[in-house]
């Protein structure tokens, strides 16, 4: 079984809007809808939506129309990103076997390509993990007290995206090992790495953006226009 977990638990504080990012509409559809539709695929068995408890009713209302071909379930998120993932793990452990695959995706990355999802699944089937990443194009500096203390070799630096995908046994074991400090992590791959498991990368895309700021909305509108133009050619 392959399950997609879409994380919408954030408050969107950097977004500077009166509504959470997932309810912002792009060309008549909420970001929530755009993202869900990317995962309604023949090789995804179930979709779990993890949402801020404050917006549970609104999320359920939007997801109703998709409950025809896929089993889509909505659960409450936690007080941090990784606690939201943990809530999904605790929900799924009643249904999943250790070899089942879980894709975890930022809900406000609505432009992930099917090819990225497929490569995540294939790599996880083979190695147990897969994390979407793109090579860093800019020089990266390690900074302490506003002073650059190190320049890592750019050839070895990547920008990490989502999906981040794991066999369920690896994912659950990793979170159980790091339970006491789970909110100190910023993504799922770092939890798995901290537990001692290797984390393999698969190629991402510059288009696979996380909508965080108003500038990201402008780029998102450009992407959707481009997709529409391609379909009309």
mmCIF file of C-alpha atoms in Angstrom:
data_model
loop_
_atom_site.group_PDB
_atom_site.id
_atom_site.type_symbol
_atom_site.label_atom_id
_atom_site.label_comp_id
_atom_site.label_asym_id
_atom_site.label_seq_id
_atom_site.Cartn_x
_atom_site.Cartn_y
_atom_site.Cartn_z
ATOM 1 C CA UNK A 1 0.000 0.000 0.000
ATOM 2 C CA UNK A 2 1.103 3.559 -0.749
ATOM 3 C CA UNK A 3 -0.296 6.427 1.338
ATOM 4 C CA UNK A 4 0.196 10.157 0.786
ATOM 5 C CA UNK A 5 0.241 12.373 3.883
ATOM 6 C CA UNK A 6 -0.372 16.037 3.053
ATOM 7 C CA UNK A 7 0.620 18.426 5.844
ATOM 8 C CA UNK A 8 -1.528 21.558 6.191
ATOM 9 C CA UNK A 9 -0.952 22.137 9.889
ATOM 10 C CA UNK A 10 0.855 25.483 9.666
ATOM 11 C CA UNK A 11 -0.529 28.870 10.657
ATOM 12 C CA UNK A 12 0.816 30.734 7.618
ATOM 13 C CA UNK A 13 2.252 33.549 9.741
ATOM 14 C CA UNK A 14 4.715 34.627 7.016
ATOM 15 C CA UNK A 15 1.985 34.707 4.387
ATOM 16 C CA UNK A 16 0.538 38.028 5.573
ATOM 17 C CA UNK A 17 -3.057 37.147 4.673
ATOM 18 C CA UNK A 18 -6.238 36.871 6.736
ATOM 19 C CA UNK A 19 -6.643 33.198 5.845
ATOM 20 C CA UNK A 20 -4.296 30.197 6.076
ATOM 21 C CA UNK A 21 -2.364 29.587 2.866
ATOM 22 C CA UNK A 22 -4.201 26.398 1.970
ATOM 23 C CA UNK A 23 -7.487 28.286 1.578
ATOM 24 C CA UNK A 24 -6.065 30.953 -0.710
ATOM 25 C CA UNK A 25 -7.514 30.587 -4.207
ATOM 26 C CA UNK A 26 -5.415 30.334 -7.343
ATOM 27 C CA UNK A 27 -7.546 30.580 -10.484
ATOM 28 C CA UNK A 28 -10.717 29.528 -8.686
ATOM 29 C CA UNK A 29 -9.287 26.646 -6.649
ATOM 30 C CA UNK A 30 -7.786 26.658 -3.182
ATOM 31 C CA UNK A 31 -4.160 25.615 -2.771
ATOM 32 C CA UNK A 32 -5.571 22.678 -0.788
ATOM 33 C CA UNK A 33 -7.483 21.504 -3.872
ATOM 34 C CA UNK A 34 -4.531 21.996 -6.221
ATOM 35 C CA UNK A 35 -2.345 19.825 -3.987
ATOM 36 C CA UNK A 36 -4.908 17.071 -3.421
ATOM 37 C CA UNK A 37 -5.408 16.734 -7.177
ATOM 38 C CA UNK A 38 -1.687 16.129 -7.688
ATOM 39 C CA UNK A 39 -1.966 12.988 -5.540
ATOM 40 C CA UNK A 40 -5.130 11.502 -7.018
ATOM 41 C CA UNK A 41 -3.094 8.971 -8.958
ATOM 42 C CA UNK A 42 -3.556 5.255 -9.700
ATOM 43 C CA UNK A 43 -0.513 4.296 -7.607
ATOM 44 C CA UNK A 44 -1.624 6.237 -4.485
ATOM 45 C CA UNK A 45 -4.054 4.158 -2.418
ATOM 46 C CA UNK A 46 -5.055 6.627 0.299
ATOM 47 C CA UNK A 47 -4.588 10.313 1.078
ATOM 48 C CA UNK A 48 -4.361 11.642 4.643
ATOM 49 C CA UNK A 49 -4.858 15.375 5.141
ATOM 50 C CA UNK A 50 -3.289 16.732 8.344
ATOM 51 C CA UNK A 51 -4.751 20.118 9.209
ATOM 52 C CA UNK A 52 -4.637 22.741 11.913
ATOM 53 C CA UNK A 53 -7.437 21.713 14.340
ATOM 54 C CA UNK A 54 -8.823 25.241 14.118
ATOM 55 C CA UNK A 55 -9.663 24.678 10.442
ATOM 56 C CA UNK A 56 -10.867 21.076 10.593
ATOM 57 C CA UNK A 57 -14.437 21.903 9.501
ATOM 58 C CA UNK A 58 -13.330 23.993 6.515
ATOM 59 C CA UNK A 59 -10.890 21.306 5.399
ATOM 60 C CA UNK A 60 -13.510 18.552 5.646
ATOM 61 C CA UNK A 61 -15.926 20.612 3.580
ATOM 62 C CA UNK A 62 -13.421 21.061 0.745
ATOM 63 C CA UNK A 63 -12.303 17.425 0.701
ATOM 64 C CA UNK A 64 -15.845 16.004 0.504
ATOM 65 C CA UNK A 65 -16.004 16.272 -3.271
ATOM 66 C CA UNK A 66 -12.889 14.107 -3.709
ATOM 67 C CA UNK A 67 -14.148 11.136 -1.712
ATOM 68 C CA UNK A 68 -15.415 9.302 -4.758
ATOM 69 C CA UNK A 69 -12.389 7.508 -6.229
ATOM 70 C CA UNK A 70 -9.861 7.778 -3.388
ATOM 71 C CA UNK A 71 -10.149 7.301 0.337
ATOM 72 C CA UNK A 72 -9.315 10.748 1.694
ATOM 73 C CA UNK A 73 -9.264 11.226 5.451
ATOM 74 C CA UNK A 74 -8.692 14.372 7.493
ATOM 75 C CA UNK A 75 -6.943 14.340 10.876
ATOM 76 C CA UNK A 76 -5.762 16.990 13.316
ATOM 77 C CA UNK A 77 -2.220 18.327 13.224
ATOM 78 C CA UNK A 78 0.109 18.944 16.149
ATOM 79 C CA UNK A 79 1.827 21.980 17.602
ATOM 80 C CA UNK A 80 4.804 21.656 15.207
ATOM 81 C CA UNK A 81 5.419 20.119 11.796
ATOM 82 C CA UNK A 82 6.929 16.894 13.067
ATOM 83 C CA UNK A 83 4.203 16.444 15.647
ATOM 84 C CA UNK A 84 1.744 16.618 12.753
ATOM 85 C CA UNK A 85 3.680 13.847 11.013
ATOM 86 C CA UNK A 86 3.642 11.902 14.291
ATOM 87 C CA UNK A 87 -0.153 12.233 14.452
ATOM 88 C CA UNK A 88 -0.323 10.756 10.953
ATOM 89 C CA UNK A 89 1.978 7.878 11.972
ATOM 90 C CA UNK A 90 -0.182 7.080 15.008
ATOM 91 C CA UNK A 91 -3.284 7.163 12.824
ATOM 92 C CA UNK A 92 -1.766 4.948 10.119
ATOM 93 C CA UNK A 93 -0.219 2.281 12.332
ATOM 94 C CA UNK A 94 -3.651 0.667 12.706
ATOM 95 C CA UNK A 95 -3.751 0.035 8.963
ATOM 96 C CA UNK A 96 -0.225 -0.221 7.555
ATOM 97 C CA UNK A 97 2.329 -3.013 7.470
ATOM 98 C CA UNK A 98 6.041 -2.351 7.929
ATOM 99 C CA UNK A 99 6.774 -2.526 4.175
ATOM 100 C CA UNK A 100 3.991 -0.115 3.185
ATOM 101 C CA UNK A 101 5.110 3.236 1.813
ATOM 102 C CA UNK A 102 4.268 6.700 3.158
ATOM 103 C CA UNK A 103 4.849 9.857 1.115
ATOM 104 C CA UNK A 104 4.897 12.998 3.264
ATOM 105 C CA UNK A 105 4.330 16.248 1.395
ATOM 106 C CA UNK A 106 4.092 19.926 2.310
ATOM 107 C CA UNK A 107 0.480 20.804 1.577
ATOM 108 C CA UNK A 108 1.458 24.163 0.152
ATOM 109 C CA UNK A 109 3.666 22.635 -2.559
ATOM 110 C CA UNK A 110 0.911 22.295 -5.175
ATOM 111 C CA UNK A 111 3.139 21.898 -8.250
ATOM 112 C CA UNK A 112 4.852 18.564 -7.640
ATOM 113 C CA UNK A 113 5.161 16.509 -10.841
ATOM 114 C CA UNK A 114 3.877 12.904 -11.090
ATOM 115 C CA UNK A 115 7.391 11.870 -12.152
ATOM 116 C CA UNK A 116 8.753 13.048 -8.790
ATOM 117 C CA UNK A 117 6.114 11.053 -6.918
ATOM 118 C CA UNK A 118 6.830 7.927 -8.991
ATOM 119 C CA UNK A 119 10.588 8.225 -8.417
ATOM 120 C CA UNK A 120 9.992 8.617 -4.667
ATOM 121 C CA UNK A 121 7.989 5.394 -4.601
ATOM 122 C CA UNK A 122 10.482 3.417 -6.711
ATOM 123 C CA UNK A 123 13.482 4.552 -4.661
ATOM 124 C CA UNK A 124 11.716 3.794 -1.380
ATOM 125 C CA UNK A 125 10.756 0.319 -2.584
ATOM 126 C CA UNK A 126 14.442 -0.333 -3.242
ATOM 127 C CA UNK A 127 16.196 1.493 -0.380
ATOM 128 C CA UNK A 128 13.543 2.269 2.240
ATOM 129 C CA UNK A 129 13.707 6.052 1.885
ATOM 130 C CA UNK A 130 13.565 8.825 -0.704
ATOM 131 C CA UNK A 131 13.810 12.578 -0.257
ATOM 132 C CA UNK A 132 13.176 15.056 -3.043
ATOM 133 C CA UNK A 133 16.055 17.513 -3.516
ATOM 134 C CA UNK A 134 17.623 19.871 -6.034
ATOM 135 C CA UNK A 135 21.303 20.908 -6.215
ATOM 136 C CA UNK A 136 22.052 24.255 -4.578
ATOM 137 C CA UNK A 137 22.760 26.936 -7.166
ATOM 138 C CA UNK A 138 23.957 29.548 -4.705
ATOM 139 C CA UNK A 139 26.977 29.519 -2.430
ATOM 140 C CA UNK A 140 25.921 28.389 1.045
ATOM 141 C CA UNK A 141 27.416 29.959 4.167
ATOM 142 C CA UNK A 142 27.275 28.650 7.737
ATOM 143 C CA UNK A 143 26.685 31.663 9.995
ATOM 144 C CA UNK A 144 27.118 32.116 13.741
ATOM 145 C CA UNK A 145 26.514 35.457 15.453
ATOM 146 C CA UNK A 146 26.118 37.113 12.030
ATOM 147 C CA UNK A 147 29.593 35.946 10.979
ATOM 148 C CA UNK A 148 30.221 33.420 8.208
ATOM 149 C CA UNK A 149 32.263 30.614 9.742
ATOM 150 C CA UNK A 150 32.241 28.077 6.912
ATOM 151 C CA UNK A 151 31.489 27.643 3.209
ATOM 152 C CA UNK A 152 30.439 24.042 2.484
ATOM 153 C CA UNK A 153 31.409 22.709 -0.932
ATOM 154 C CA UNK A 154 28.464 23.652 -3.133
ATOM 155 C CA UNK A 155 28.796 20.393 -5.078
ATOM 156 C CA UNK A 156 27.669 18.591 -1.928
ATOM 157 C CA UNK A 157 24.778 20.872 -0.939
ATOM 158 C CA UNK A 158 21.155 20.365 -1.928
ATOM 159 C CA UNK A 159 17.898 22.172 -1.250
ATOM 160 C CA UNK A 160 15.513 19.678 0.321
ATOM 161 C CA UNK A 161 11.918 19.574 -0.888
ATOM 162 C CA UNK A 162 8.997 17.175 -0.496
ATOM 163 C CA UNK A 163 7.694 14.510 -0.955
ATOM 164 C CA UNK A 164 9.818 12.716 1.600
ATOM 165 C CA UNK A 165 9.020 9.037 1.421
ATOM 166 C CA UNK A 166 9.719 6.074 3.699
ATOM 167 C CA UNK A 167 8.746 2.508 4.396
ATOM 168 C CA UNK A 168 6.412 2.664 7.357
ATOM 169 C CA UNK A 169 8.641 0.650 9.698
ATOM 170 C CA UNK A 170 11.558 3.053 9.161
ATOM 171 C CA UNK A 171 9.345 6.106 9.600
ATOM 172 C CA UNK A 172 7.687 4.873 12.784
ATOM 173 C CA UNK A 173 10.945 3.656 14.362
ATOM 174 C CA UNK A 174 12.648 6.979 13.616
ATOM 175 C CA UNK A 175 9.920 9.034 15.255
ATOM 176 C CA UNK A 176 9.742 6.762 18.295
ATOM 177 C CA UNK A 177 13.516 7.108 18.802
ATOM 178 C CA UNK A 178 13.285 10.910 18.656
ATOM 179 C CA UNK A 179 9.987 11.344 20.470
ATOM 180 C CA UNK A 180 11.284 13.573 23.275
ATOM 181 C CA UNK A 181 12.813 16.139 20.902
ATOM 182 C CA UNK A 182 10.518 15.776 17.910
ATOM 183 C CA UNK A 183 9.686 19.489 17.592
ATOM 184 C CA UNK A 184 13.376 20.360 17.258
ATOM 185 C CA UNK A 185 13.391 18.859 13.747
ATOM 186 C CA UNK A 186 12.280 20.813 10.692
ATOM 187 C CA UNK A 187 11.541 17.944 8.327
ATOM 188 C CA UNK A 188 11.001 14.201 8.262
ATOM 189 C CA UNK A 189 14.284 13.272 6.585
ATOM 190 C CA UNK A 190 16.278 14.773 9.458
ATOM 191 C CA UNK A 191 14.303 12.644 11.936
ATOM 192 C CA UNK A 192 15.058 9.494 9.926
ATOM 193 C CA UNK A 193 18.735 10.430 9.533
ATOM 194 C CA UNK A 194 19.004 11.115 13.277
ATOM 195 C CA UNK A 195 17.695 7.610 13.953
ATOM 196 C CA UNK A 196 20.598 6.140 11.986
ATOM 197 C CA UNK A 197 18.906 5.273 8.703
ATOM 198 C CA UNK A 198 20.389 6.296 5.323
ATOM 199 C CA UNK A 199 18.369 8.891 3.424
ATOM 200 C CA UNK A 200 18.490 8.712 -0.379
ATOM 201 C CA UNK A 201 17.705 11.659 -2.651
ATOM 202 C CA UNK A 202 15.675 11.810 -5.851
ATOM 203 C CA UNK A 203 15.655 14.774 -8.278
ATOM 204 C CA UNK A 204 13.192 17.539 -7.515
ATOM 205 C CA UNK A 205 12.210 20.603 -9.517
ATOM 206 C CA UNK A 206 12.475 24.377 -9.252
ATOM 207 C CA UNK A 207 8.737 24.445 -9.964
ATOM 208 C CA UNK A 208 8.049 22.402 -6.836
ATOM 209 C CA UNK A 209 7.900 25.530 -4.697
ATOM 210 C CA UNK A 210 6.556 25.874 -1.185
ATOM 211 C CA UNK A 211 4.129 28.792 -1.083
ATOM 212 C CA UNK A 212 5.259 30.876 1.866
ATOM 213 C CA UNK A 213 5.166 34.546 0.810
ATOM 214 C CA UNK A 214 3.166 36.883 -1.434
ATOM 215 C CA UNK A 215 5.982 36.634 -3.983
ATOM 216 C CA UNK A 216 5.404 32.886 -4.126
ATOM 217 C CA UNK A 217 1.784 33.556 -5.086
ATOM 218 C CA UNK A 218 2.932 35.558 -8.111
ATOM 219 C CA UNK A 219 5.201 32.713 -9.213
ATOM 220 C CA UNK A 220 2.376 30.220 -8.602
ATOM 221 C CA UNK A 221 0.064 32.179 -10.886
ATOM 222 C CA UNK A 222 2.776 32.147 -13.548
ATOM 223 C CA UNK A 223 3.133 28.357 -13.237
ATOM 224 C CA UNK A 224 -0.621 27.791 -13.594
ATOM 225 C CA UNK A 225 -0.815 30.083 -16.632
ATOM 226 C CA UNK A 226 2.083 28.215 -18.207
ATOM 227 C CA UNK A 227 0.399 24.852 -17.560
ATOM 228 C CA UNK A 228 -2.840 26.105 -19.112
ATOM 229 C CA UNK A 229 -1.004 27.427 -22.167
ATOM 230 C CA UNK A 230 0.752 24.071 -22.644
ATOM 231 C CA UNK A 231 -2.568 22.213 -22.512
ATOM 232 C CA UNK A 232 -4.012 24.556 -25.141
ATOM 233 C CA UNK A 233 -1.144 24.041 -27.618
#
